[in-house]
PDB file of C-alpha atoms and ligand atoms in Angstrom:
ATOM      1  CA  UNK Q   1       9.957 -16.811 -51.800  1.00 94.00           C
ATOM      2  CA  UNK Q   2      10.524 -20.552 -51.762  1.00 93.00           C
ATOM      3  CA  UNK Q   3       7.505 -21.110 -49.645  1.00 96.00           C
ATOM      4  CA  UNK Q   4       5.612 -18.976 -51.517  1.00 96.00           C
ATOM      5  CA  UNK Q   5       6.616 -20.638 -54.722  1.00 95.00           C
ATOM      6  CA  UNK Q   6       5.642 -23.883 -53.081  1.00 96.00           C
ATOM      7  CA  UNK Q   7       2.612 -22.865 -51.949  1.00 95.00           C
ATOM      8  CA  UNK Q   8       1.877 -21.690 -55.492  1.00 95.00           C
ATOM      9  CA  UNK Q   9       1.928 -24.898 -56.930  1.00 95.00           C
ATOM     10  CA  UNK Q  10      -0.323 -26.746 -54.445  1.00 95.00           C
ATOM     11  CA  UNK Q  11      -2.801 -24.148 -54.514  1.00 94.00           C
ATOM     12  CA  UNK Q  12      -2.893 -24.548 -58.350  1.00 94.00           C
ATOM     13  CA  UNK Q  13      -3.442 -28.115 -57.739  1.00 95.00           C
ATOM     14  CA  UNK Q  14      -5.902 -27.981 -54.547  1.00 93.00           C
ATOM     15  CA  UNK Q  15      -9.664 -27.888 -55.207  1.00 92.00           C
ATOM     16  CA  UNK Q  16     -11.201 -24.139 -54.630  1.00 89.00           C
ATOM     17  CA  UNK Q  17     -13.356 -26.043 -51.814  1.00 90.00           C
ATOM     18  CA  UNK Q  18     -10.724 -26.818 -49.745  1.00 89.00           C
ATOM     19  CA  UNK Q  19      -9.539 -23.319 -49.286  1.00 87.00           C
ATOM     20  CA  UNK Q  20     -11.427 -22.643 -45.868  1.00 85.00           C
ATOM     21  CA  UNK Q  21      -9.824 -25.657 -44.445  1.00 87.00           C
ATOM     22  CA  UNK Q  22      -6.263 -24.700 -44.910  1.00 89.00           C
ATOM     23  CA  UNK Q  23      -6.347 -21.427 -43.052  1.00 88.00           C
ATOM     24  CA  UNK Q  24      -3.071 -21.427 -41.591  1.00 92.00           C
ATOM     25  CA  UNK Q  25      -1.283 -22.551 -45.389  1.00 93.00           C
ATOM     26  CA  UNK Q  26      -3.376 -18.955 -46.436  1.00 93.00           C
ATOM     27  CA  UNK Q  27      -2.108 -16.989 -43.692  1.00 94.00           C
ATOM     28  CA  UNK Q  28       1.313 -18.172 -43.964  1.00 96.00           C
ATOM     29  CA  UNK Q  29       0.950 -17.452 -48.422  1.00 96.00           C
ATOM     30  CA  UNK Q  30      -0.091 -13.904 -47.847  1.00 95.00           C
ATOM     31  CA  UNK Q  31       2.418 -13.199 -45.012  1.00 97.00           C
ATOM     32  CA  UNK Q  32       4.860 -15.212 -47.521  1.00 97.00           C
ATOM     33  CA  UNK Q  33       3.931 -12.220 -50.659  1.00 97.00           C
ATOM     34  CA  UNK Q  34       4.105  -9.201 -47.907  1.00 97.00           C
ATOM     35  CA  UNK Q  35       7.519  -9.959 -46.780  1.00 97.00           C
ATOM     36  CA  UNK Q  36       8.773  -9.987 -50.377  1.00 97.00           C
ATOM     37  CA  UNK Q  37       6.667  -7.028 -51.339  1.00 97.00           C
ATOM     38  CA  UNK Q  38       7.863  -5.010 -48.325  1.00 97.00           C
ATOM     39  CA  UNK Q  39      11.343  -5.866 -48.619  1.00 98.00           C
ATOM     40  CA  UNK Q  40      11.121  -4.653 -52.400  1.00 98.00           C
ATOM     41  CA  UNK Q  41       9.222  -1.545 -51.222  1.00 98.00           C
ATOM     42  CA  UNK Q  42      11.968  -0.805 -49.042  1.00 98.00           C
ATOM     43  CA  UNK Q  43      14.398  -1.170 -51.830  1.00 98.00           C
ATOM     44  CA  UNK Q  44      12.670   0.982 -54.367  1.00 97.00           C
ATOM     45  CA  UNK Q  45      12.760   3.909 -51.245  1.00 97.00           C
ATOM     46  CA  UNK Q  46      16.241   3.432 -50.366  1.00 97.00           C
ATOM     47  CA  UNK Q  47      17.301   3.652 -53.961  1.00 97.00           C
ATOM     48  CA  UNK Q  48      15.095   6.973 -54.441  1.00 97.00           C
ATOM     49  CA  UNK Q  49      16.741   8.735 -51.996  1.00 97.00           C
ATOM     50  CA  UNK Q  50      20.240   7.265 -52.837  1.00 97.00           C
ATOM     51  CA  UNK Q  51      19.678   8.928 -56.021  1.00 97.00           C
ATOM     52  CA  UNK Q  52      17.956  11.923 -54.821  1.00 97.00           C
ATOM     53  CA  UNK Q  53      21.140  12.211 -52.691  1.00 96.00           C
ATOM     54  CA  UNK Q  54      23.708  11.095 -55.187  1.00 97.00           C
ATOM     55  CA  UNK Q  55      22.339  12.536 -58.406  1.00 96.00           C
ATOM     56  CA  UNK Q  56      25.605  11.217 -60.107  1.00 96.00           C
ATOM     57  CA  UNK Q  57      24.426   7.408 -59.694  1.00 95.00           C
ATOM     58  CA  UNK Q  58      21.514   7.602 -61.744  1.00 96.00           C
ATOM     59  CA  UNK Q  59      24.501   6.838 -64.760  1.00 94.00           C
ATOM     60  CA  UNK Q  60      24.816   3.558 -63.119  1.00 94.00           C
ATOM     61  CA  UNK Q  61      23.239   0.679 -65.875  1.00 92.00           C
ATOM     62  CA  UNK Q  62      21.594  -1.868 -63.383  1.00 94.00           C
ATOM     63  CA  UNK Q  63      17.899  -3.546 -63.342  1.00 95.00           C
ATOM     64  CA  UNK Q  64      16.597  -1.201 -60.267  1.00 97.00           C
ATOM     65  CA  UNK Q  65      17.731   2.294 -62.200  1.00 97.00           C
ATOM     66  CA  UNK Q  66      16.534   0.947 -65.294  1.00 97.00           C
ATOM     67  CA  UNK Q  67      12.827  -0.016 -63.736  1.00 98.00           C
ATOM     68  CA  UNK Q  68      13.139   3.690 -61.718  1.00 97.00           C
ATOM     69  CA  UNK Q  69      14.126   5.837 -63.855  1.00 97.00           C
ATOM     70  CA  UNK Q  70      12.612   4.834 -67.840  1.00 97.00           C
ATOM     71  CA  UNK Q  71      10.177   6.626 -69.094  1.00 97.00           C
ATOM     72  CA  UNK Q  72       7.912   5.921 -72.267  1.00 96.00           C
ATOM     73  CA  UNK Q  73       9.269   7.498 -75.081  1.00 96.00           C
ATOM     74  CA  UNK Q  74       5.934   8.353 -76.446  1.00 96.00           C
ATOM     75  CA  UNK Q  75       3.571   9.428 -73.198  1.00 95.00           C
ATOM     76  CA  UNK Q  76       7.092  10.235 -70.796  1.00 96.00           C
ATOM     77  CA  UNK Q  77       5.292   8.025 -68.086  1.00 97.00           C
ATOM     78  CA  UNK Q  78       7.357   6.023 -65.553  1.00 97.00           C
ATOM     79  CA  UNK Q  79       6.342   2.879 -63.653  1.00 97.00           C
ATOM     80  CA  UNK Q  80       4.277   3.156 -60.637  1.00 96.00           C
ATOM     81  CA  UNK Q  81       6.139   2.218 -57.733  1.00 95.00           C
ATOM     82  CA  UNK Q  82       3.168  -0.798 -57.499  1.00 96.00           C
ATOM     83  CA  UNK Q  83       4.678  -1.762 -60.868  1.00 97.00           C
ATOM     84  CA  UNK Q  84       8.169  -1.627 -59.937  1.00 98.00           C
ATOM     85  CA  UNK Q  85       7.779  -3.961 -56.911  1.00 97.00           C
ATOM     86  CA  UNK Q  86       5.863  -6.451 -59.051  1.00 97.00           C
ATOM     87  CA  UNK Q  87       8.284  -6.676 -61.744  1.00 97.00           C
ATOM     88  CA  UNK Q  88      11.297  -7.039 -58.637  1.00 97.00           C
ATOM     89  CA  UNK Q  89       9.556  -9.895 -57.548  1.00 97.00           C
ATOM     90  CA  UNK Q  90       8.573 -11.578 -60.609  1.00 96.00           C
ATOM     91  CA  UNK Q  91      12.178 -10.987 -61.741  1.00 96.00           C
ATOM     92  CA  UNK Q  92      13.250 -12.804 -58.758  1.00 95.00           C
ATOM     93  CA  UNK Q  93      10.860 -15.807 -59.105  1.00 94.00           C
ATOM     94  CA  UNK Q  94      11.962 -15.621 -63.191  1.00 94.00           C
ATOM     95  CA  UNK Q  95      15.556 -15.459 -62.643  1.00 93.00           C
ATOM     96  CA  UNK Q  96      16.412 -18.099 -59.925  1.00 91.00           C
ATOM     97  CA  UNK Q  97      15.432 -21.522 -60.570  1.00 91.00           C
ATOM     98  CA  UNK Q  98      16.338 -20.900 -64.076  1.00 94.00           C
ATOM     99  CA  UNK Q  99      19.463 -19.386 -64.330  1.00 94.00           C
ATOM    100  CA  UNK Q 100      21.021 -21.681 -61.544  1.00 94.00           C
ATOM    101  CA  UNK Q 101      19.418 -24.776 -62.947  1.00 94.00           C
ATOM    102  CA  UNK Q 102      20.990 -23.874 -66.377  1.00 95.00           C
ATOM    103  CA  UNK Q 103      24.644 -23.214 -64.807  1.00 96.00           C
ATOM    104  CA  UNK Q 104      24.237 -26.743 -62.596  1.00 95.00           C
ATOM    105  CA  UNK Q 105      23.420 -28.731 -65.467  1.00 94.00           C
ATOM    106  CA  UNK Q 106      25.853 -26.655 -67.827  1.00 96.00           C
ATOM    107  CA  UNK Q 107      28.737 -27.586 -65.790  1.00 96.00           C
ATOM    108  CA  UNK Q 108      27.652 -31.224 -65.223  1.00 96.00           C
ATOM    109  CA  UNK Q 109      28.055 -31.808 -68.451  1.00 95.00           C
ATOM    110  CA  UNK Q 110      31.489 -29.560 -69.297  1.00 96.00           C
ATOM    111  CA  UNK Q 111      32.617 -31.812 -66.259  1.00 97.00           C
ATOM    112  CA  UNK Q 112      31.415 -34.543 -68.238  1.00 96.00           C
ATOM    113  CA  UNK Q 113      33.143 -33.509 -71.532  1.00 96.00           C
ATOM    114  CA  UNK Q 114      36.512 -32.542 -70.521  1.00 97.00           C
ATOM    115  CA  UNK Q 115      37.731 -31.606 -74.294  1.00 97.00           C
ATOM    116  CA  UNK Q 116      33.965 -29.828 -74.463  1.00 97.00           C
ATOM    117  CA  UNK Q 117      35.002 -27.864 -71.510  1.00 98.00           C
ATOM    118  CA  UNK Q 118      38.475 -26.995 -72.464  1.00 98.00           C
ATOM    119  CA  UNK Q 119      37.539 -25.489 -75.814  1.00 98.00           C
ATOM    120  CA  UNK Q 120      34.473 -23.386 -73.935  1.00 98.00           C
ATOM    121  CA  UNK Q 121      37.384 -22.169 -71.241  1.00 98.00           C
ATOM    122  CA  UNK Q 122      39.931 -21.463 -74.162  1.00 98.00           C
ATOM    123  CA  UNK Q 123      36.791 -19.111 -75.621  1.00 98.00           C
ATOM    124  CA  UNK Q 124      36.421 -16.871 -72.687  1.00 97.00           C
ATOM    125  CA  UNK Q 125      40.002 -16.971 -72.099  1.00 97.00           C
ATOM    126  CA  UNK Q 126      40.466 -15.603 -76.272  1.00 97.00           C
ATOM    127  CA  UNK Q 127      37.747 -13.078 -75.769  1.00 97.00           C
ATOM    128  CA  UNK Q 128      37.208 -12.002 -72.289  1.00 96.00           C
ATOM    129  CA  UNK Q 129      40.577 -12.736 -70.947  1.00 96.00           C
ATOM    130  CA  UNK Q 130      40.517 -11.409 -67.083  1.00 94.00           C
ATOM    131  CA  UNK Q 131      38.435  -8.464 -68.496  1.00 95.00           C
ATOM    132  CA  UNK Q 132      34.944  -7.635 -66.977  1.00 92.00           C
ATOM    133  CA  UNK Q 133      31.941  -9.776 -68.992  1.00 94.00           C
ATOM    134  CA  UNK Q 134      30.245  -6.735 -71.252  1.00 93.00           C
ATOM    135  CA  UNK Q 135      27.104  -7.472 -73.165  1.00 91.00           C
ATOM    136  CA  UNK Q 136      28.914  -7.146 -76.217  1.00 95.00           C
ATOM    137  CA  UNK Q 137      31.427 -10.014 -76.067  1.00 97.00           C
ATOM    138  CA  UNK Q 138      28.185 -12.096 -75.815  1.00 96.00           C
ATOM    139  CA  UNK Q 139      27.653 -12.296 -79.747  1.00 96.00           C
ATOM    140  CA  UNK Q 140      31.180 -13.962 -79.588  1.00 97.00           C
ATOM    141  CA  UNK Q 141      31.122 -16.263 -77.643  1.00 97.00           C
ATOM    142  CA  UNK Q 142      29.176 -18.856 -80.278  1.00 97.00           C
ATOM    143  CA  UNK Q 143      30.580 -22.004 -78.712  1.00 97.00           C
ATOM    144  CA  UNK Q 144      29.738 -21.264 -74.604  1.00 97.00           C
ATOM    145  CA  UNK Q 145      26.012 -20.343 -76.634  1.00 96.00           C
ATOM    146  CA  UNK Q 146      26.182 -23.976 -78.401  1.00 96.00           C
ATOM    147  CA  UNK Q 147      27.009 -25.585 -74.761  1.00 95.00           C
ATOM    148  CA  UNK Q 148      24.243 -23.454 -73.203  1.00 94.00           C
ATOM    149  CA  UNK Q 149      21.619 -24.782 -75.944  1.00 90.00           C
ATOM    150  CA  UNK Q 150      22.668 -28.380 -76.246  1.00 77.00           C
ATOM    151  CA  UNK Q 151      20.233 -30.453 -74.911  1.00 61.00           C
ATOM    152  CA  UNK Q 152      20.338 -34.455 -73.731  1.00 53.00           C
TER     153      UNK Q 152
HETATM  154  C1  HEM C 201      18.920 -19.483 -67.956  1.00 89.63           C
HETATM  155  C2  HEM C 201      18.022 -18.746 -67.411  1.00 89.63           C
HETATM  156  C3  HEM C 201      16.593 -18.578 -67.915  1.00 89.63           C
HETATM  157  C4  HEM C 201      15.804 -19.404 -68.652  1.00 89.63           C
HETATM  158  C5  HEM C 201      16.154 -20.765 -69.230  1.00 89.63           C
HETATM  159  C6  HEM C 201      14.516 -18.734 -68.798  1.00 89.63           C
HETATM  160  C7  HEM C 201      13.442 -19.262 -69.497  1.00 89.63           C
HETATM  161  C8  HEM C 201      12.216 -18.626 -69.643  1.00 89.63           C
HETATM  162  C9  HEM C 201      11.084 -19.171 -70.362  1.00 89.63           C
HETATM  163  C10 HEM C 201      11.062 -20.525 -71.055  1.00 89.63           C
HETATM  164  C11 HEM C 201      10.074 -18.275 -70.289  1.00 89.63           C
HETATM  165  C12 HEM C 201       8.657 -18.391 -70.917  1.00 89.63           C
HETATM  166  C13 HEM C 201       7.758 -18.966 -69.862  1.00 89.63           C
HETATM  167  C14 HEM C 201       6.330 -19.082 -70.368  1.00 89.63           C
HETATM  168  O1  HEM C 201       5.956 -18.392 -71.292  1.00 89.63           O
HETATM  169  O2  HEM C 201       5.613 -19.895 -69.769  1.00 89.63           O
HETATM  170  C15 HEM C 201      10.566 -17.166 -69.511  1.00 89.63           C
HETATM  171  C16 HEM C 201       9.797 -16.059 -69.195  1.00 89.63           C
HETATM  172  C17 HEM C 201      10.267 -15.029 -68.406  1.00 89.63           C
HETATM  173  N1  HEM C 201      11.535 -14.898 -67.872  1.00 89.63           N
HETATM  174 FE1  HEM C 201      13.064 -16.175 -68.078  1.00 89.63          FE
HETATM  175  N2  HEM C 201      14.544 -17.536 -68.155  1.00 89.63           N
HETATM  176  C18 HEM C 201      15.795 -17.393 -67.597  1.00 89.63           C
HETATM  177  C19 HEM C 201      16.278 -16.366 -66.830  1.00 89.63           C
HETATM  178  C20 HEM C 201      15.524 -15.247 -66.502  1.00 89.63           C
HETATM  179  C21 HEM C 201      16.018 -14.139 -65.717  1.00 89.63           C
HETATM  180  C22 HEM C 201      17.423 -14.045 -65.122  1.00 89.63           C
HETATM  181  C23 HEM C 201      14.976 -13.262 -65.602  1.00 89.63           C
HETATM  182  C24 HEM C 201      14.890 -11.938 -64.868  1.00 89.63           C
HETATM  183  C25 HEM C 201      15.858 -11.179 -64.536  1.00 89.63           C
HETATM  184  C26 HEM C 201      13.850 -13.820 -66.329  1.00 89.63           C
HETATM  185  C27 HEM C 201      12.619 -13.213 -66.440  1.00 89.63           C
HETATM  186  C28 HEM C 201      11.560 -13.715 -67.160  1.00 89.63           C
HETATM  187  C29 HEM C 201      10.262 -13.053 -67.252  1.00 89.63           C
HETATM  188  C30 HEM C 201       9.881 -11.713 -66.615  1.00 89.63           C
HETATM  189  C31 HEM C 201       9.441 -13.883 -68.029  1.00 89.63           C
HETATM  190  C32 HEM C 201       7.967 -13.640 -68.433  1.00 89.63           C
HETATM  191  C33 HEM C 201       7.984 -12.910 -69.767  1.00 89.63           C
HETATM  192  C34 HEM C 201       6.577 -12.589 -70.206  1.00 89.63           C
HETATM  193  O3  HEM C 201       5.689 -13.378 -69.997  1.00 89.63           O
HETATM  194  O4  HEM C 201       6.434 -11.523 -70.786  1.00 89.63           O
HETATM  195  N3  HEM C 201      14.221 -15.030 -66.875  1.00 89.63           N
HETATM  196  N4  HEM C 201      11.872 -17.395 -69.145  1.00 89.63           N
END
């Protein structure tokens, strides 16, 4: 993914000209997109017939189910499995960069703010406690949402 990514970015910058001379950058891009799409192939198929032979975990709440199993409440139509993969990857590429840039520079800055990062840590501690994060203590947890949006 990373080389993909990079390779991304310098074909957005290289002229359309110069693509015949960088055959072996094109060969490695596309081999680059059909190891990700593969691997997410394979996932999609080993998750089908994990639920095909464990009915009982199509309860479980996680992205994969979720982008399997939904259907459009007015047509009843799924996503293709072409749909699916795309969405993994673009998930991936979404999520990663971004989510670990904002923890890095989140906890630069609690380090840098020890009282800022004592009353964040005396939040959780008030409303998660050593309980498993749900999606509804989110709404109250307005300070750790204040540190997340501050900005230098
Ligand atoms: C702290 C973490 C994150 C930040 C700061 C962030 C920020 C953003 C921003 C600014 C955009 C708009 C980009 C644009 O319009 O040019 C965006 C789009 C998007 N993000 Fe995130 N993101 C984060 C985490 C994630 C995660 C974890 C996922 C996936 C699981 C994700 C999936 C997406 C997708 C799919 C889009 C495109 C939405 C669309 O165009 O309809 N992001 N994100």
């Amino acid at each position: 993914m990373n080389s993909f990514l990079i390779e991304s970015g310098n074909r957005a910058r290289r002229p359309a000209v110069l693509y015949p001379f960088v055959g072996s950058k094109n060969t490695q891009y596309f081999k680059d997109i059909e190891v990700m799409h593969s691997l997410a192939e394979t996932m999609v198929a080993n998750r089908r017939k994990l639920l095909s032979d464990r009915p009982e975990l199509k309860e479980k709440k996680d992205l994969l189910n979720a982008l399997l199993l939904t259907r459009d409440e007015q047509t009843g139509e799924g996503l293709t499995d072409q749909l699916i993969i795309d969405n993994m990857i673009t998930f991936l590429v979404a999520g990663h960069e971004t989510t670990s840039g904002t923890l890095s520079f989140t906890f630069y800055f609690l380090l840098s703010n020890p009282r800022t990062y004592r009353l964040a840590q005396e939040e959780v501690d008030r409303v998660c406690g050593r309980k498993k994060v749900t999606v509804d203590m989110l709404s109250k947890l307005p300070y750790i949402n204040a540190v997340l949006r501050v900005r230098k």
